[in-house]
JSON list of C-alpha atoms in Angstrom, two decimals:
[
{"chain": "A", "resi": 34, "resn": "MET", "atom": "CA", "xyz": [38.02, -3.94, 8.45]},
{"chain": "A", "resi": 35, "resn": "ALA", "atom": "CA", "xyz": [38.47, -0.31, 9.36]},
{"chain": "A", "resi": 36, "resn": "GLU", "atom": "CA", "xyz": [36.90, 0.10, 12.76]},
{"chain": "A", "resi": 37, "resn": "SER", "atom": "CA", "xyz": [35.45, 3.53, 12.09]},
{"chain": "A", "resi": 38, "resn": "SER", "atom": "CA", "xyz": [33.31, 2.76, 9.07]},
{"chain": "A", "resi": 39, "resn": "GLY", "atom": "CA", "xyz": [32.78, -1.00, 8.93]},
{"chain": "A", "resi": 40, "resn": "LYS", "atom": "CA", "xyz": [33.96, -1.04, 5.31]},
{"chain": "A", "resi": 41, "resn": "PRO", "atom": "CA", "xyz": [37.38, -2.02, 3.95]},
{"chain": "A", "resi": 42, "resn": "SER", "atom": "CA", "xyz": [40.00, 0.71, 3.87]},
{"chain": "A", "resi": 43, "resn": "VAL", "atom": "CA", "xyz": [42.86, 0.98, 1.37]},
{"chain": "A", "resi": 44, "resn": "LEU", "atom": "CA", "xyz": [45.97, 3.17, 1.50]},
{"chain": "A", "resi": 45, "resn": "PHE", "atom": "CA", "xyz": [47.98, 3.76, -1.70]},
{"chain": "A", "resi": 46, "resn": "VAL", "atom": "CA", "xyz": [51.59, 4.88, -1.17]},
{"chain": "A", "resi": 47, "resn": "CYS", "atom": "CA", "xyz": [54.25, 6.18, -3.53]},
{"chain": "A", "resi": 48, "resn": "VAL", "atom": "CA", "xyz": [57.18, 8.52, -2.93]},
{"chain": "A", "resi": 49, "resn": "HIS", "atom": "CA", "xyz": [55.66, 11.82, -4.09]},
{"chain": "A", "resi": 50, "resn": "ASN", "atom": "CA", "xyz": [51.93, 10.96, -3.88]},
{"chain": "A", "resi": 51, "resn": "ALA", "atom": "CA", "xyz": [51.66, 12.82, -7.16]},
{"chain": "A", "resi": 52, "resn": "GLY", "atom": "CA", "xyz": [51.04, 10.17, -9.83]},
{"chain": "A", "resi": 53, "resn": "ARG", "atom": "CA", "xyz": [50.52, 6.45, -9.30]},
{"chain": "A", "resi": 54, "resn": "SER", "atom": "CA", "xyz": [48.98, 6.60, -5.83]},
{"chain": "A", "resi": 55, "resn": "GLN", "atom": "CA", "xyz": [46.70, 9.50, -6.82]},
{"chain": "A", "resi": 56, "resn": "MET", "atom": "CA", "xyz": [45.49, 7.64, -9.92]},
{"chain": "A", "resi": 57, "resn": "ALA", "atom": "CA", "xyz": [44.94, 4.44, -7.93]},
{"chain": "A", "resi": 58, "resn": "ALA", "atom": "CA", "xyz": [42.97, 6.27, -5.23]},
{"chain": "A", "resi": 59, "resn": "ALA", "atom": "CA", "xyz": [40.87, 7.99, -7.88]},
{"chain": "A", "resi": 60, "resn": "TRP", "atom": "CA", "xyz": [40.15, 4.70, -9.70]},
{"chain": "A", "resi": 61, "resn": "LEU", "atom": "CA", "xyz": [39.17, 2.96, -6.47]},
{"chain": "A", "resi": 62, "resn": "THR", "atom": "CA", "xyz": [36.89, 5.83, -5.46]},
{"chain": "A", "resi": 63, "resn": "HIS", "atom": "CA", "xyz": [35.36, 5.94, -8.96]},
{"chain": "A", "resi": 64, "resn": "LEU", "atom": "CA", "xyz": [34.83, 2.18, -9.30]},
{"chain": "A", "resi": 65, "resn": "ALA", "atom": "CA", "xyz": [33.92, 1.19, -5.73]},
{"chain": "A", "resi": 66, "resn": "GLY", "atom": "CA", "xyz": [32.05, 4.30, -4.67]},
{"chain": "A", "resi": 67, "resn": "ASP", "atom": "CA", "xyz": [31.32, 4.40, -0.97]},
{"chain": "A", "resi": 68, "resn": "ARG", "atom": "CA", "xyz": [31.89, 0.65, -0.50]},
{"chain": "A", "resi": 69, "resn": "VAL", "atom": "CA", "xyz": [35.60, 1.24, 0.25]},
{"chain": "A", "resi": 70, "resn": "GLU", "atom": "CA", "xyz": [37.41, 3.90, 2.27]},
{"chain": "A", "resi": 71, "resn": "VAL", "atom": "CA", "xyz": [40.31, 5.29, 0.19]},
{"chain": "A", "resi": 72, "resn": "ARG", "atom": "CA", "xyz": [43.51, 7.08, 1.22]},
{"chain": "A", "resi": 73, "resn": "SER", "atom": "CA", "xyz": [46.75, 7.95, -0.54]},
{"chain": "A", "resi": 74, "resn": "ALA", "atom": "CA", "xyz": [50.05, 9.34, 0.74]},
{"chain": "A", "resi": 75, "resn": "GLY", "atom": "CA", "xyz": [53.76, 9.64, 0.03]},
{"chain": "A", "resi": 76, "resn": "SER", "atom": "CA", "xyz": [56.99, 9.51, 2.01]},
{"chain": "A", "resi": 77, "resn": "ALA", "atom": "CA", "xyz": [58.22, 12.72, 0.33]},
{"chain": "A", "resi": 78, "resn": "PRO", "atom": "CA", "xyz": [55.09, 14.39, -1.09]},
{"chain": "A", "resi": 79, "resn": "GLY", "atom": "CA", "xyz": [55.48, 16.59, -4.14]},
{"chain": "A", "resi": 80, "resn": "ASP", "atom": "CA", "xyz": [54.16, 20.13, -4.50]},
{"chain": "A", "resi": 81, "resn": "GLN", "atom": "CA", "xyz": [51.31, 19.13, -6.80]},
{"chain": "A", "resi": 82, "resn": "VAL", "atom": "CA", "xyz": [49.74, 16.18, -8.56]},
{"chain": "A", "resi": 83, "resn": "ASN", "atom": "CA", "xyz": [51.57, 15.31, -11.79]},
{"chain": "A", "resi": 84, "resn": "PRO", "atom": "CA", "xyz": [49.88, 17.30, -14.62]},
{"chain": "A", "resi": 85, "resn": "ALA", "atom": "CA", "xyz": [50.22, 14.32, -17.00]},
{"chain": "A", "resi": 86, "resn": "ALA", "atom": "CA", "xyz": [48.39, 12.12, -14.46]},
{"chain": "A", "resi": 87, "resn": "VAL", "atom": "CA", "xyz": [45.67, 14.77, -14.15]},
{"chain": "A", "resi": 88, "resn": "ALA", "atom": "CA", "xyz": [45.33, 14.90, -17.96]},
{"chain": "A", "resi": 89, "resn": "ALA", "atom": "CA", "xyz": [45.32, 11.09, -18.34]},
{"chain": "A", "resi": 90, "resn": "MET", "atom": "CA", "xyz": [42.62, 10.67, -15.71]},
{"chain": "A", "resi": 91, "resn": "ALA", "atom": "CA", "xyz": [40.56, 13.52, -17.23]},
{"chain": "A", "resi": 92, "resn": "GLU", "atom": "CA", "xyz": [40.53, 11.54, -20.50]},
{"chain": "A", "resi": 93, "resn": "VAL", "atom": "CA", "xyz": [38.53, 8.81, -18.72]},
{"chain": "A", "resi": 94, "resn": "GLY", "atom": "CA", "xyz": [36.23, 11.29, -16.97]},
{"chain": "A", "resi": 95, "resn": "ILE", "atom": "CA", "xyz": [37.93, 11.36, -13.56]},
{"chain": "A", "resi": 96, "resn": "ASP", "atom": "CA", "xyz": [39.00, 14.74, -12.16]},
{"chain": "A", "resi": 97, "resn": "ILE", "atom": "CA", "xyz": [42.01, 14.65, -9.82]},
{"chain": "A", "resi": 98, "resn": "SER", "atom": "CA", "xyz": [43.00, 18.28, -10.46]},
{"chain": "A", "resi": 99, "resn": "GLN", "atom": "CA", "xyz": [42.00, 19.36, -6.95]},
{"chain": "A", "resi": 100, "resn": "GLU", "atom": "CA", "xyz": [43.92, 16.60, -5.15]},
{"chain": "A", "resi": 101, "resn": "THR", "atom": "CA", "xyz": [47.07, 17.45, -3.21]},
{"chain": "A", "resi": 102, "resn": "PRO", "atom": "CA", "xyz": [49.98, 15.21, -2.24]},
{"chain": "A", "resi": 103, "resn": "LYS", "atom": "CA", "xyz": [49.85, 14.14, 1.43]},
{"chain": "A", "resi": 104, "resn": "ILE", "atom": "CA", "xyz": [52.54, 12.89, 3.81]},
{"chain": "A", "resi": 105, "resn": "LEU", "atom": "CA", "xyz": [52.50, 9.23, 4.84]},
{"chain": "A", "resi": 106, "resn": "THR", "atom": "CA", "xyz": [51.70, 8.89, 8.54]},
{"chain": "A", "resi": 107, "resn": "VAL", "atom": "CA", "xyz": [51.69, 5.96, 10.93]},
{"chain": "A", "resi": 108, "resn": "ASP", "atom": "CA", "xyz": [48.00, 6.67, 11.62]},
{"chain": "A", "resi": 109, "resn": "ALA", "atom": "CA", "xyz": [47.11, 6.38, 7.91]},
{"chain": "A", "resi": 110, "resn": "VAL", "atom": "CA", "xyz": [48.65, 2.90, 7.87]},
{"chain": "A", "resi": 111, "resn": "ARG", "atom": "CA", "xyz": [47.11, 1.91, 11.21]},
{"chain": "A", "resi": 112, "resn": "GLU", "atom": "CA", "xyz": [43.63, 2.94, 9.99]},
{"chain": "A", "resi": 113, "resn": "SER", "atom": "CA", "xyz": [43.90, 1.00, 6.70]},
{"chain": "A", "resi": 114, "resn": "ASP", "atom": "CA", "xyz": [43.15, -2.68, 6.08]},
{"chain": "A", "resi": 115, "resn": "VAL", "atom": "CA", "xyz": [45.24, -2.86, 2.90]},
{"chain": "A", "resi": 116, "resn": "CYS", "atom": "CA", "xyz": [48.42, -0.86, 2.24]},
{"chain": "A", "resi": 117, "resn": "ILE", "atom": "CA", "xyz": [49.62, -0.81, -1.36]},
{"chain": "A", "resi": 118, "resn": "THR", "atom": "CA", "xyz": [53.01, 0.57, -2.32]},
{"chain": "A", "resi": 119, "resn": "MET", "atom": "CA", "xyz": [53.46, 1.42, -5.95]},
{"chain": "A", "resi": 120, "resn": "GLY", "atom": "CA", "xyz": [56.74, -0.22, -6.92]},
{"chain": "A", "resi": 121, "resn": "CYS", "atom": "CA", "xyz": [58.76, 2.64, -5.56]},
{"chain": "A", "resi": 122, "resn": "GLY", "atom": "CA", "xyz": [60.57, 1.03, -2.66]},
{"chain": "A", "resi": 123, "resn": "ASP", "atom": "CA", "xyz": [58.61, 2.96, -0.05]},
{"chain": "A", "resi": 124, "resn": "THR", "atom": "CA", "xyz": [58.17, 1.21, 3.24]},
{"chain": "A", "resi": 125, "resn": "CYS", "atom": "CA", "xyz": [55.09, 1.41, 5.40]},
{"chain": "A", "resi": 126, "resn": "PRO", "atom": "CA", "xyz": [55.07, 0.86, 9.13]},
{"chain": "A", "resi": 127, "resn": "VAL", "atom": "CA", "xyz": [54.03, -2.76, 9.62]},
{"chain": "A", "resi": 128, "resn": "PHE", "atom": "CA", "xyz": [51.09, -3.62, 11.85]},
{"chain": "A", "resi": 129, "resn": "PRO", "atom": "CA", "xyz": [49.76, -7.14, 12.48]},
{"chain": "A", "resi": 130, "resn": "GLY", "atom": "CA", "xyz": [46.57, -8.04, 10.65]},
{"chain": "A", "resi": 131, "resn": "LYS", "atom": "CA", "xyz": [47.10, -5.68, 7.72]},
{"chain": "A", "resi": 132, "resn": "ARG", "atom": "CA", "xyz": [47.51, -6.76, 4.13]},
{"chain": "A", "resi": 133, "resn": "TYR", "atom": "CA", "xyz": [50.53, -5.32, 2.31]},
{"chain": "A", "resi": 134, "resn": "LEU", "atom": "CA", "xyz": [50.89, -5.35, -1.49]},
{"chain": "A", "resi": 135, "resn": "ASP", "atom": "CA", "xyz": [53.49, -3.86, -3.82]},
{"chain": "A", "resi": 136, "resn": "TRP", "atom": "CA", "xyz": [52.33, -3.04, -7.33]},
{"chain": "A", "resi": 137, "resn": "LYS", "atom": "CA", "xyz": [55.27, -2.84, -9.76]},
{"chain": "A", "resi": 138, "resn": "LEU", "atom": "CA", "xyz": [54.38, 0.19, -11.85]},
{"chain": "A", "resi": 139, "resn": "GLU", "atom": "CA", "xyz": [56.46, 2.53, -13.97]},
{"chain": "A", "resi": 140, "resn": "ASP", "atom": "CA", "xyz": [56.93, 5.98, -12.46]},
{"chain": "A", "resi": 141, "resn": "PRO", "atom": "CA", "xyz": [55.04, 8.63, -14.46]},
{"chain": "A", "resi": 142, "resn": "ALA", "atom": "CA", "xyz": [57.17, 11.48, -13.05]},
{"chain": "A", "resi": 143, "resn": "GLY", "atom": "CA", "xyz": [58.52, 13.69, -15.81]},
{"chain": "A", "resi": 144, "resn": "GLN", "atom": "CA", "xyz": [56.64, 11.83, -18.56]},
{"chain": "A", "resi": 145, "resn": "GLY", "atom": "CA", "xyz": [54.01, 13.10, -20.94]},
{"chain": "A", "resi": 146, "resn": "VAL", "atom": "CA", "xyz": [50.40, 11.98, -21.04]},
{"chain": "A", "resi": 147, "resn": "GLU", "atom": "CA", "xyz": [51.19, 9.46, -23.82]},
{"chain": "A", "resi": 148, "resn": "ALA", "atom": "CA", "xyz": [53.51, 7.58, -21.43]},
{"chain": "A", "resi": 149, "resn": "VAL", "atom": "CA", "xyz": [51.08, 7.92, -18.50]},
{"chain": "A", "resi": 150, "resn": "ARG", "atom": "CA", "xyz": [48.08, 6.37, -20.30]},
{"chain": "A", "resi": 151, "resn": "PRO", "atom": "CA", "xyz": [49.34, 2.76, -20.11]},
{"chain": "A", "resi": 152, "resn": "ILE", "atom": "CA", "xyz": [50.24, 3.25, -16.42]},
{"chain": "A", "resi": 153, "resn": "ARG", "atom": "CA", "xyz": [46.72, 4.61, -15.80]},
{"chain": "A", "resi": 154, "resn": "ASP", "atom": "CA", "xyz": [45.19, 1.62, -17.56]},
{"chain": "A", "resi": 155, "resn": "GLU", "atom": "CA", "xyz": [47.36, -0.88, -15.68]},
{"chain": "A", "resi": 156, "resn": "ILE", "atom": "CA", "xyz": [46.35, 0.73, -12.39]},
{"chain": "A", "resi": 157, "resn": "LYS", "atom": "CA", "xyz": [42.67, 0.43, -13.38]},
{"chain": "A", "resi": 158, "resn": "THR", "atom": "CA", "xyz": [43.10, -3.31, -13.99]},
{"chain": "A", "resi": 159, "resn": "LEU", "atom": "CA", "xyz": [44.85, -3.76, -10.62]},
{"chain": "A", "resi": 160, "resn": "VAL", "atom": "CA", "xyz": [42.14, -1.75, -8.84]},
{"chain": "A", "resi": 161, "resn": "GLU", "atom": "CA", "xyz": [39.36, -3.79, -10.46]},
{"chain": "A", "resi": 162, "resn": "SER", "atom": "CA", "xyz": [41.00, -6.97, -9.17]},
{"chain": "A", "resi": 163, "resn": "LEU", "atom": "CA", "xyz": [41.45, -5.40, -5.73]},
{"chain": "A", "resi": 164, "resn": "ILE", "atom": "CA", "xyz": [37.75, -4.49, -5.59]},
{"chain": "A", "resi": 165, "resn": "GLU", "atom": "CA", "xyz": [36.79, -8.09, -6.37]},
{"chain": "A", "resi": 166, "resn": "ASP", "atom": "CA", "xyz": [39.04, -9.30, -3.53]},
{"chain": "A", "resi": 167, "resn": "LEU", "atom": "CA", "xyz": [37.74, -6.70, -1.08]},
{"chain": "A", "resi": 168, "resn": "ILE", "atom": "CA", "xyz": [34.06, -7.18, -1.88]},
{"chain": "A", "resi": 169, "resn": "GLU", "atom": "CA", "xyz": [34.34, -10.99, -1.88]},
{"chain": "A", "resi": 170, "resn": "GLY", "atom": "CA", "xyz": [36.16, -10.78, 1.46]},
{"chain": "A", "resi": 171, "resn": "LEU", "atom": "CA", "xyz": [33.48, -8.49, 2.85]},
{"chain": "A", "resi": 172, "resn": "ILE", "atom": "CA", "xyz": [30.72, -10.82, 1.68]},
{"chain": "A", "resi": 173, "resn": "ALA", "atom": "CA", "xyz": [32.51, -13.82, 3.22]},
{"chain": "A", "resi": 174, "resn": "GLU", "atom": "CA", "xyz": [32.93, -11.98, 6.55]},
{"chain": "A", "resi": 175, "resn": "THR", "atom": "CA", "xyz": [29.29, -10.95, 6.74]},
{"chain": "A", "resi": 176, "resn": "ALA", "atom": "CA", "xyz": [27.62, -14.06, 5.29]},
{"chain": "A", "resi": 177, "resn": "PRO", "atom": "CA", "xyz": [25.63, -16.06, 7.81]},
{"chain": "A", "resi": 178, "resn": "GLU", "atom": "CA", "xyz": [27.00, -19.48, 8.56]},
{"chain": "A", "resi": 179, "resn": "LYS", "atom": "CA", "xyz": [25.25, -22.24, 6.70]},
{"chain": "A", "resi": 180, "resn": "PRO", "atom": "CA", "xyz": [23.64, -24.85, 8.94]},
{"chain": "A", "resi": 181, "resn": "GLU", "atom": "CA", "xyz": [25.05, -28.32, 8.56]},
{"chain": "A", "resi": 182, "resn": "ALA", "atom": "CA", "xyz": [22.94, -30.68, 6.51]},
{"chain": "A", "resi": 183, "resn": "THR", "atom": "CA", "xyz": [21.21, -33.41, 8.46]},
{"chain": "A", "resi": 184, "resn": "ALA", "atom": "CA", "xyz": [20.85, -36.92, 7.14]}
]
């Protein structure tokens, strides 16, 4: 787990850090609260978060309008337990002991909110599954060992 906080840390990566990775980070923050440290970044960050992604997330009560695309750094990967690329072919620096996932998701760039809604909903489902994995893993790591039964 992330050494600084003692809680799992997740980094979401897509090329522009303007759509999929921003929505995923927002879902994880919204659903997991302070139980998980959340980061997002892109290899070639855009100028702003995709307005259709902002609108789609606003429809479910999550405001990402103040977020800004960030550049992917080696430190962001090093400080994360799980690195998730968003089906965009981006590569993360590889460090031993990290978990790497690639979520195959349609790119919302240039699409209207109607096209972004199903992507948003698919990301939510993936994030919910990720939370279950992270929390179960955290519980398993911190659970006391059970004493062996004696006959």
